Short mmCIF file of C-alpha atoms in Angstrom, two decimals:
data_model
loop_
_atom_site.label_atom_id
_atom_site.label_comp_id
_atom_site.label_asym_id
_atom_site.label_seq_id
_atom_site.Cartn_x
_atom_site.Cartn_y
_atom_site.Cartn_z
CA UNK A 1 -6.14 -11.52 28.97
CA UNK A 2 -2.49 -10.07 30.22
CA UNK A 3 -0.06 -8.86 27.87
CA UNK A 4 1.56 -10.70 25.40
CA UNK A 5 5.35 -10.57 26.05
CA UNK A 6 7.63 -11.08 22.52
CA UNK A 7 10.93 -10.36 22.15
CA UNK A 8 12.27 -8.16 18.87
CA UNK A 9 12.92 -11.08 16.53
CA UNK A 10 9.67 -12.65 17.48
CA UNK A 11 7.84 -9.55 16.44
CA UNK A 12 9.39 -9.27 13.29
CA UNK A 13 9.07 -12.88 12.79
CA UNK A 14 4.93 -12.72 12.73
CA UNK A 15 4.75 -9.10 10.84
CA UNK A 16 6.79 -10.38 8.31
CA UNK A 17 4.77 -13.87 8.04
CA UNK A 18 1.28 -11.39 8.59
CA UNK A 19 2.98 -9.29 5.57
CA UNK A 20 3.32 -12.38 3.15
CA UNK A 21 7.30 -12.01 3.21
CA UNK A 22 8.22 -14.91 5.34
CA UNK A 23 8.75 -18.41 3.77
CA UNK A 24 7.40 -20.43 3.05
CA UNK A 25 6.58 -18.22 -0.29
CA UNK A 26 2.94 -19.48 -0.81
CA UNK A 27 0.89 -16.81 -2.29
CA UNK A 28 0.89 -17.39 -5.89
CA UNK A 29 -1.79 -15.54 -9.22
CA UNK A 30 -4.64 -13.61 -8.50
CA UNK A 31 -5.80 -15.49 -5.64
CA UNK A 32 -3.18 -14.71 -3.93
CA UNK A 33 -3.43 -11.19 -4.54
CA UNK A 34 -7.17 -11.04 -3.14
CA UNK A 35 -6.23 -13.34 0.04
CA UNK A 36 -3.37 -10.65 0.85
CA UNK A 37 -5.42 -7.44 0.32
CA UNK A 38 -8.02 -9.06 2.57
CA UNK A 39 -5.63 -9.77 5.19
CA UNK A 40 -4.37 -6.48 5.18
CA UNK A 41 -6.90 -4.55 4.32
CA UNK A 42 -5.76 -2.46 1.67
CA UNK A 43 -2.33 -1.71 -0.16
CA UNK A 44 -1.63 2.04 -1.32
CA UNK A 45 -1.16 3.53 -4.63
CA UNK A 46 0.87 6.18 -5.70
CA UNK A 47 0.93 7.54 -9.89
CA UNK A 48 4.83 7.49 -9.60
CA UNK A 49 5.85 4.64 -11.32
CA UNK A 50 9.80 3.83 -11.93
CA UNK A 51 9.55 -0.21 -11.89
CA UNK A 52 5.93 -0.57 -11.58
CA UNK A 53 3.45 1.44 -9.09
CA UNK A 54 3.43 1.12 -5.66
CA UNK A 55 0.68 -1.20 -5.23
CA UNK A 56 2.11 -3.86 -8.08
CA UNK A 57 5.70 -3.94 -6.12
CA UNK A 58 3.83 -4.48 -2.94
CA UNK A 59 2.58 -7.86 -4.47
CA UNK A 60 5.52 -8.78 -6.53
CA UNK A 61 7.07 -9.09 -3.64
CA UNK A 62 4.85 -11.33 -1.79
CA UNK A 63 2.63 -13.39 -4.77
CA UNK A 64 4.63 -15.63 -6.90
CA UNK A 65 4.60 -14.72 -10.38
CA UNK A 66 2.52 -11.63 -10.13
CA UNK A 67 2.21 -9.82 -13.46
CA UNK A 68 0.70 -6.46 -13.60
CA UNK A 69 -2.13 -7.28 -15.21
CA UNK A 70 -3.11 -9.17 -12.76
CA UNK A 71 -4.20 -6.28 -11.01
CA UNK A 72 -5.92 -4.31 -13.66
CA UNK A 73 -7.68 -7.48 -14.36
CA UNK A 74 -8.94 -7.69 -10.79
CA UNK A 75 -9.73 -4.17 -10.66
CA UNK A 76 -11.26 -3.18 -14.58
CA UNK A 77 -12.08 -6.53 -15.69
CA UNK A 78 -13.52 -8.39 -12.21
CA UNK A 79 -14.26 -5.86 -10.30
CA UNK A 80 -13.06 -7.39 -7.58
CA UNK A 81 -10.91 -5.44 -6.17
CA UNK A 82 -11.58 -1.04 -6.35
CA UNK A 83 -9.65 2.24 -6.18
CA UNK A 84 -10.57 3.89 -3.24
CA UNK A 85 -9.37 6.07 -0.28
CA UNK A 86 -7.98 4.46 3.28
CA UNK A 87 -4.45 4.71 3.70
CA UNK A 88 -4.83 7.50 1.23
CA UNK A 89 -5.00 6.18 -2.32
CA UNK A 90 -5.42 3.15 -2.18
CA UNK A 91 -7.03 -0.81 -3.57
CA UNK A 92 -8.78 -2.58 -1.14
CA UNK A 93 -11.46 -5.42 -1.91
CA UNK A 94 -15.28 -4.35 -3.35
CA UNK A 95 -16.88 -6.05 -0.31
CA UNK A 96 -15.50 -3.61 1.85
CA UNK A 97 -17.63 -0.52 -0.43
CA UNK A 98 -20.62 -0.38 2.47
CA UNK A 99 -17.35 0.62 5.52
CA UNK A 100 -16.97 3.64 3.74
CA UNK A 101 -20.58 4.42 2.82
CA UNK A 102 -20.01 7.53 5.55
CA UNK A 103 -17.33 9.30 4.04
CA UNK A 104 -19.10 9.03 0.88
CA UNK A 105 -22.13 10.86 2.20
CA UNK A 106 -19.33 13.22 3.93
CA UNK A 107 -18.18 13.98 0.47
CA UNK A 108 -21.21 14.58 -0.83
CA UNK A 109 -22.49 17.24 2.08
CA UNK A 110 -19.41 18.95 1.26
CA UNK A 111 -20.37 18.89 -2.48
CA UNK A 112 -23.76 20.55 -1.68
CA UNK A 113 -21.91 23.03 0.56
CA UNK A 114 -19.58 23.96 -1.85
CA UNK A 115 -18.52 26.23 -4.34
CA UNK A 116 -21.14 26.84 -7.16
CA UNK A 117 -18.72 26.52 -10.19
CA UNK A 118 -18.71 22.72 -9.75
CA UNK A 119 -21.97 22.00 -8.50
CA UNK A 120 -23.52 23.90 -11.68
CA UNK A 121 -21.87 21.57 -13.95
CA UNK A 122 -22.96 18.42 -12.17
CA UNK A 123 -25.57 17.44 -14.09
CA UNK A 124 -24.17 17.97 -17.34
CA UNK A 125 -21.01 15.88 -16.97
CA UNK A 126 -23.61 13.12 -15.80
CA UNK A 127 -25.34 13.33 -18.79
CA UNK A 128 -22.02 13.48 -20.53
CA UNK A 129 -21.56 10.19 -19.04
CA UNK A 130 -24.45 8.44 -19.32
CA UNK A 131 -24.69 9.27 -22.61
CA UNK A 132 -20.78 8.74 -23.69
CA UNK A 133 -19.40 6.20 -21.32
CA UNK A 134 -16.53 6.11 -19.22
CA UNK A 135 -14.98 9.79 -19.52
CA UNK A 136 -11.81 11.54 -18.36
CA UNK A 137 -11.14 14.92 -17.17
CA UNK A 138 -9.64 15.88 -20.85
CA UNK A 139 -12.70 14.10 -22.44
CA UNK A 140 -14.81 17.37 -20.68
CA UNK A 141 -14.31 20.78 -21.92
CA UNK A 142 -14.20 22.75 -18.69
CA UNK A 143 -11.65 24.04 -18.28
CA UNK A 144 -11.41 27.34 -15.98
CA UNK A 145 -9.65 26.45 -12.56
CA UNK A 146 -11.10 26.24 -9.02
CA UNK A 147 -9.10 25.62 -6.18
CA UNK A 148 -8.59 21.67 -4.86
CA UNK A 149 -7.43 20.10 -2.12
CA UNK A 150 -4.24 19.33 -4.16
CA UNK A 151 -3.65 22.89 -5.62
CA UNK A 152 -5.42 24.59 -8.66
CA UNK A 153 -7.31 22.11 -10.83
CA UNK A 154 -9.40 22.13 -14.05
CA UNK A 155 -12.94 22.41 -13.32
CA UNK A 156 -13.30 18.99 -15.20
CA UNK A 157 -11.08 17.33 -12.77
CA UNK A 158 -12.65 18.68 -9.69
CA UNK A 159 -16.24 17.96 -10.62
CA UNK A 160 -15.19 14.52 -11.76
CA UNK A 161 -13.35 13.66 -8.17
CA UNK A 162 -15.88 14.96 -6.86
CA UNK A 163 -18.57 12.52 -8.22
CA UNK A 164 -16.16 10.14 -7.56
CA UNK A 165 -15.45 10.67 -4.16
CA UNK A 166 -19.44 10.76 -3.04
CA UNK A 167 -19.70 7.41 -5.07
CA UNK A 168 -21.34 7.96 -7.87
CA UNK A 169 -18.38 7.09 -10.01
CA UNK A 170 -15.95 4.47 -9.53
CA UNK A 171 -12.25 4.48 -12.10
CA UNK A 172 -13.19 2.66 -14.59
CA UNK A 173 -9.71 1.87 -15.79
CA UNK A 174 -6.34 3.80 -16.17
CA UNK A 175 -4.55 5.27 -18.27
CA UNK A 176 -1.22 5.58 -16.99
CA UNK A 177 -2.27 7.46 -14.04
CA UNK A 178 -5.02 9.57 -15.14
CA UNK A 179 -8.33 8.02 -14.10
CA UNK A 180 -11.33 7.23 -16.54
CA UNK A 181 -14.52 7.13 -14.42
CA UNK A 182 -17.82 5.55 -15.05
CA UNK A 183 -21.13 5.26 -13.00
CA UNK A 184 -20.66 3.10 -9.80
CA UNK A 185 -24.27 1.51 -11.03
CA UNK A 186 -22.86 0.25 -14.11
CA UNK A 187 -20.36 -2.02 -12.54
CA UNK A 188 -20.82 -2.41 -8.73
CA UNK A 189 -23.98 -4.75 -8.03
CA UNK A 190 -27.01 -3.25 -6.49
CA UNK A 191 -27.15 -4.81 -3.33
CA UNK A 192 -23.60 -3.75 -2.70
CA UNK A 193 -24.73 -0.12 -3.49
CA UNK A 194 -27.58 -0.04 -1.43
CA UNK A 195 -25.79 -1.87 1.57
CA UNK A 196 -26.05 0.10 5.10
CA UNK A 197 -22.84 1.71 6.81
CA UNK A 198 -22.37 -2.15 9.12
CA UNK A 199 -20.84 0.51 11.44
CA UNK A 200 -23.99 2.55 12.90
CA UNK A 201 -22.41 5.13 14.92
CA UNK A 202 -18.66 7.07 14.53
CA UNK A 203 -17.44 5.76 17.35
CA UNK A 204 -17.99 2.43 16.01
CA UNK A 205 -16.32 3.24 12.71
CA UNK A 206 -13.32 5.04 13.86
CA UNK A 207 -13.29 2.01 16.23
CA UNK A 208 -13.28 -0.48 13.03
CA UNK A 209 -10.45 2.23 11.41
CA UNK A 210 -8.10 1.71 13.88
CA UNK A 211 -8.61 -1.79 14.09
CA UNK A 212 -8.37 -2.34 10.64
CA UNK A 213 -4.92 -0.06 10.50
CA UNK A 214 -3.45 -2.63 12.68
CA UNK A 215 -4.31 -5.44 10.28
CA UNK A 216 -2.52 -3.81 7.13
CA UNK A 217 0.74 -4.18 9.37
CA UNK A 218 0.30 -6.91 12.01
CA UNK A 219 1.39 -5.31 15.07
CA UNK A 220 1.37 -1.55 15.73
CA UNK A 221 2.03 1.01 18.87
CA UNK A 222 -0.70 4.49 19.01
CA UNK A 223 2.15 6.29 18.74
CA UNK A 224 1.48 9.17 16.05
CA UNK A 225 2.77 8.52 12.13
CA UNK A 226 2.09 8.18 8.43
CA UNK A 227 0.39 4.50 9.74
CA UNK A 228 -2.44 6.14 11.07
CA UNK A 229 -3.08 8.92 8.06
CA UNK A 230 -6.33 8.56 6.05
CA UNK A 231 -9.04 8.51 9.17
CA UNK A 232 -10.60 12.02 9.08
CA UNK A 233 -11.55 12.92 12.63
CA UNK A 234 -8.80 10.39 14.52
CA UNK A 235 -5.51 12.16 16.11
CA UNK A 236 -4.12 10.68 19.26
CA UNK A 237 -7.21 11.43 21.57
CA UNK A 238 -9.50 8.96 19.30
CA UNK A 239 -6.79 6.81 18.57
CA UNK A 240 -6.48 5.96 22.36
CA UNK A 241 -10.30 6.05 23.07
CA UNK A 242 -10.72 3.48 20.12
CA UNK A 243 -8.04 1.10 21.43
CA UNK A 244 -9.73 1.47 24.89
CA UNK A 245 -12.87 -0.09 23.63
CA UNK A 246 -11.60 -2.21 21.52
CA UNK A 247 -9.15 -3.42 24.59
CA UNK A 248 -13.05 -3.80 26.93
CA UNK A 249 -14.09 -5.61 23.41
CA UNK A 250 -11.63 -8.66 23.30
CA UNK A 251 -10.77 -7.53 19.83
CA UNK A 252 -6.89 -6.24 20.20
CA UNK A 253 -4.38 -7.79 22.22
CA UNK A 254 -1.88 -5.83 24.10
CA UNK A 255 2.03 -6.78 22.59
CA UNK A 256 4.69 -5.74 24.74
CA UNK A 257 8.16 -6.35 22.62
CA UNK A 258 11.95 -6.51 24.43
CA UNK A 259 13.50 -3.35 24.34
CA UNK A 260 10.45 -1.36 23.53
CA UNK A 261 8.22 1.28 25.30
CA UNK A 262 5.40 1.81 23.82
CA UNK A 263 1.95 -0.80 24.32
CA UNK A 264 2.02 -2.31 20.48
CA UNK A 265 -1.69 -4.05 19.47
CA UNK A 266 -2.32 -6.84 17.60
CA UNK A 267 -5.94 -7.75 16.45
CA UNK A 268 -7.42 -10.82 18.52
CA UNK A 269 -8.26 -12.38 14.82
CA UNK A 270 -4.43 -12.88 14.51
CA UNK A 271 -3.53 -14.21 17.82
CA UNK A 272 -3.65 -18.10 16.10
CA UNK A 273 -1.29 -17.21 13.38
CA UNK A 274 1.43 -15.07 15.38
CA UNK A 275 1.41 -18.79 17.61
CA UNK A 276 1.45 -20.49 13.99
CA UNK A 277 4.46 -18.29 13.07
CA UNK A 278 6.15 -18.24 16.03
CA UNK A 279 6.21 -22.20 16.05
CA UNK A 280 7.14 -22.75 12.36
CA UNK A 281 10.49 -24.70 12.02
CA UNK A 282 13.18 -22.58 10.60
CA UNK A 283 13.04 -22.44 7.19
CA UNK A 284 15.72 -21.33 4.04
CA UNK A 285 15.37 -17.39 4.33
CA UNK A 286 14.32 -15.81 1.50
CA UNK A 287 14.69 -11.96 0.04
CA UNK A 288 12.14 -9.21 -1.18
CA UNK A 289 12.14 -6.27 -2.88
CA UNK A 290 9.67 -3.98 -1.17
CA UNK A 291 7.83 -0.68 -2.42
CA UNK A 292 8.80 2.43 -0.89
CA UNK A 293 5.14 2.40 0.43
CA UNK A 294 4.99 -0.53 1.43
CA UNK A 295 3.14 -1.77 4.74
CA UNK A 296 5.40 -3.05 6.14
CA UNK A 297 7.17 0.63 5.91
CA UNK A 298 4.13 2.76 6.78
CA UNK A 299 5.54 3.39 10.79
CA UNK A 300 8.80 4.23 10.03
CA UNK A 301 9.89 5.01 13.96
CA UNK A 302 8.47 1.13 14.63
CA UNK A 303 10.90 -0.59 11.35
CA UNK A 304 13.31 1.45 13.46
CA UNK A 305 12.96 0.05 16.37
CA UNK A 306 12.55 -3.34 14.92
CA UNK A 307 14.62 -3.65 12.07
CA UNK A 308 17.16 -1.22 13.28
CA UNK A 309 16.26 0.24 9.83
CA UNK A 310 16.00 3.95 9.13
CA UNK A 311 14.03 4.32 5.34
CA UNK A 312 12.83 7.49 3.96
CA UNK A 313 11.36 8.11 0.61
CA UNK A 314 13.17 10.98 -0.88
CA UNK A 315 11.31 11.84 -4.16
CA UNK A 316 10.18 15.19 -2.76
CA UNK A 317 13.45 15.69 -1.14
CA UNK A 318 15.55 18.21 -3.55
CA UNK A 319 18.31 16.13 -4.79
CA UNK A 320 21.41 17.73 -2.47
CA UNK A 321 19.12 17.10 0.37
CA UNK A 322 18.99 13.76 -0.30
CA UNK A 323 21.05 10.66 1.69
CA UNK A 324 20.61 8.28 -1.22
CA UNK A 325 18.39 8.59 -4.08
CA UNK A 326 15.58 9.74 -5.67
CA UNK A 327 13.71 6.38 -5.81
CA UNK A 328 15.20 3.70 -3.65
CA UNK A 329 13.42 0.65 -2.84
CA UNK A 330 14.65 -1.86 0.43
CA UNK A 331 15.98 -4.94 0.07
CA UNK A 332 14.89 -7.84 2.63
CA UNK A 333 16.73 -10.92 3.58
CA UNK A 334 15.49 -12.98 6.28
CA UNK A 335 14.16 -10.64 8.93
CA UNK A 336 17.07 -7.80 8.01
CA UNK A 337 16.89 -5.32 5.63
CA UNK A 338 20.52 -6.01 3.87
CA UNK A 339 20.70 -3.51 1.61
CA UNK A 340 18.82 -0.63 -0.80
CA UNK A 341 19.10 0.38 -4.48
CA UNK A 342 17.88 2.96 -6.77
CA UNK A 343 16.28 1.00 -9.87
CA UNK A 344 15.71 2.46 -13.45
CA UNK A 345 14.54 1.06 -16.62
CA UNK A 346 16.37 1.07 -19.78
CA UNK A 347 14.21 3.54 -22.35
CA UNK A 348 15.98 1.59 -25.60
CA UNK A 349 15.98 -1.59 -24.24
CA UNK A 350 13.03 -2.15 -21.31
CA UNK A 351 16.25 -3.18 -19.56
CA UNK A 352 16.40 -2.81 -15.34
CA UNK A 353 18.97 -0.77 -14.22
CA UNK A 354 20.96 -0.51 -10.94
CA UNK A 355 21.94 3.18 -10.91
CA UNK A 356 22.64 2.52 -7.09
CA UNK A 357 23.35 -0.20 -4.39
CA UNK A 358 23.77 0.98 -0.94
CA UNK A 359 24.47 -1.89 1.51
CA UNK A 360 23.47 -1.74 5.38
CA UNK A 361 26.49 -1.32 8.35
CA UNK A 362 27.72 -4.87 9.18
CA UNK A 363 26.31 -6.73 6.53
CA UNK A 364 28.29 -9.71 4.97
CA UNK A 365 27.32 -11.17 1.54
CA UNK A 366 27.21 -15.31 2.30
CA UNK A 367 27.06 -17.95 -0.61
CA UNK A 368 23.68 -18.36 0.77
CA UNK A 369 22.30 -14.60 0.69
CA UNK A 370 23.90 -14.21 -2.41
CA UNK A 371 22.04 -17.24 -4.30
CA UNK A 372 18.89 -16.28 -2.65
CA UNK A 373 19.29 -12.76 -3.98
CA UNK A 374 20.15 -13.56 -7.40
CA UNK A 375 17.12 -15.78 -6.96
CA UNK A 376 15.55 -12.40 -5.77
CA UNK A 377 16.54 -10.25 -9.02
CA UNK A 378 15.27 -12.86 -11.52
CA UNK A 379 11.89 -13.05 -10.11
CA UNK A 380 11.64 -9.28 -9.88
CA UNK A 381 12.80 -9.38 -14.00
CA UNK A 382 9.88 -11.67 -14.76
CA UNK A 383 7.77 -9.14 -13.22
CA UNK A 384 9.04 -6.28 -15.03
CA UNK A 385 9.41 -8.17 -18.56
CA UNK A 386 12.77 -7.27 -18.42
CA UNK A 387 14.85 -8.98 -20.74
CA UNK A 388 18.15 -8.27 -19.00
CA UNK A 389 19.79 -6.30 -15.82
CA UNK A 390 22.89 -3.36 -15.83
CA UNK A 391 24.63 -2.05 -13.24
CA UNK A 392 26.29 1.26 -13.34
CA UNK A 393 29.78 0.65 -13.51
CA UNK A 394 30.96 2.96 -10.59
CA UNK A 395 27.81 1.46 -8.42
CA UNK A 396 29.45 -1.89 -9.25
CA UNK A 397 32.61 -1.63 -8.03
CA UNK A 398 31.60 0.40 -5.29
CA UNK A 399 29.09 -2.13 -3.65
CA UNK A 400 30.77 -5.28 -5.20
CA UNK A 401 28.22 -6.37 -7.43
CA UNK A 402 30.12 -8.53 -9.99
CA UNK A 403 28.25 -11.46 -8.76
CA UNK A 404 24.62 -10.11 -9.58
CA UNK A 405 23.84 -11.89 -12.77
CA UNK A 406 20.45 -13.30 -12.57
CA UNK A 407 20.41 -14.52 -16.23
#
């Protein structure tokens, strides 16, 4: 089959429907949270949390009355949904455990190769374990350092991630952000553990990476970026090899988009619903609050090209470095981006907080946008259990944003 040929707004048109953030707004409780992550593939997490992780405003904005337990529920409780590794940290569903059975066994060659201060302690922390239940790293009384991949760690930490990234633990639950780990036999079912790599050789898997990294976005170029971080062993070379095959395979599609260079893919899987989305009848638009790390965001050169949209997350910016804020999260209307603002919560009160409100060049507040985003605000409230919403004063007058008053 020849290219596809769409033209910008057509492109953003499916992503945005693919992404669960084009009306109509049909994704509602924890259903809808396992239908999305399995479209998708997997959401990412990150410990920061301002107005909820990463992962919960990813599906705030997309499932109807998501509440953050929700997701612990799925995750501690159900188990099913896990914490695991793709686009970096992430949550992606148990079924998919077996696709990542190889860099398990990766992890655990490494382990065996490795350096003797955490291998030694191995089998005491699993006795630890078995004997005590789901344990921490300050539940373990190591605590001499050894180095990590993420800098100097207790030797309880390492030889816990460790376990846990061979498989032999899974997070058991939370607290905060620090992880509480438990055997992976204790609450993933047998057959799941024992379940064969489906993907026999690596070119296969990387093949089944790559296609799966164009599913958590709907439509993406091989041009390098943060989309494609998290395969070990796939750069450019691989990445073009893989869509090669998967090109002789029938599995992608090539996209080529108005105004754009660069080949973009879409999976063959998808090729009914971008006709679906295309052919919808135009519908009241409808806004979103989206996570900084959100997938829609993950190729920031393609929302560029797109959206006309230039995001960066700035929390590891130094603060006279940065253009806006330290935590800024997009705001979506239609297929724009309209505007940003840098949320807070109130410590006294549990109140949000708009510390900041930048709005995008050219943008015009309608009766119409500004309903919908009051609509917007109230839903994103419920989520938080926020009781009410300030604006800073000099943010208020400066963006105009008397009319925000979702109560």
């Amino acid at each position: 089959m020849g290219k596809l040929r769409l033209t910008k707004s057509q492109a953003r048109q499916f992503i945005l429907s693919h992404q669960g953030l084009w009306p109509p707004h049909c994704l509602t409780g924890k259903r809808g949270v396992l239908r999305h992550i399995g479209l998708v593939g997997c959401i990412q997490f990150d410990p920061l949390d301002i107005v909820g992780h990463n992962s919960e405003l990813v599906l705030q904005s997309r499932v109807l009355g998501f509440r953050r337990s929700m997701l612990q529920e799925l995750l501690y409780d159900e188990r099913q949904l896990i914490d695991g590794y793709d686009k970096m940290m992430s949550i992606y569903s148990v079924q998919d455990w077996p696709f990542f059975r190889r860099e398990r066994e990766s992890a655990a060659r490494n382990l065996a190769n490795g350096a003797e201060p955490i291998k030694s302690i191995l089998p005491q922390v699993r006795k630890d374990i078995m004997d005590r239940g789901p344990l921490s790293s300050i539940d373990l009384d190591y605590n001499d350092r050894v180095r990590w991949p993420w800098g100097p760690a207790r030797l309880s930490r390492a030889a816990l991630e460790s376990m846990y990234l061979c498989g032999e633990l899974v997070v058991h639950h939370r607290v905060h952000t620090r992880r509480v780990y438990d055997l992976a036999a204790r609450h993933l079912p047998p057959d799941l553990l024992s379940t064969p790599d489906p993907n026999v050789g690596e070119e296969e898997y990387r093949d089944w990476r790559v296609l799966r990294r164009i599913g958590g976005i709907g439509l993406l170029w091989e041009r390098s970026s943060d989309a494609w971080l998290g395969i070990p062993g796939v750069r450019s070379k691989e990445r073009r090899e893989s869509l090669s095959r998967l090109l002789t395979q029938g599995k992608v599609t090539e996209v080529s988009v108005d105004g754009i260079a660069p080949t973009l893919y879409l999976r063959a899987d998808d090729e009914t619903a971008l006709y679906s989305a295309l052919s919808d009848r135009a519908q009241a638009p409808r806004a979103a609050i989206l996570a900084p790390l959100d997938n829609l965001l993950w190729d920031r050169k393609l929302v560029a090209e797109l959206f006309d949209f230039d995001y960066r997350w700035e929390v590891y910016k130094p603060a006279p470095l940065r253009d806006y804020g330290y935590y800024v999260l997009p705001i979506l209307y239609g297929d724009k981006f309209v505007a940003r603002f840098e949320p807070a919560r109130d410590s006294s009160g549990g109140a949000l907080v708009i510390r900041n409100w930048w709005w995008e060049p050219g943008v015009t507040l309608s009766d119409e946008m500004r309903l919908v985003l009051i609509d917007c605000f109230r839903e994103f409230l419920t989520y938080l259990e926020a009781d009410n919403l300030t604006i800073d004063s000099q943010a208020a007058e400066r963006a105009d944003l008397g009319w925000l008053r979702p109560d």
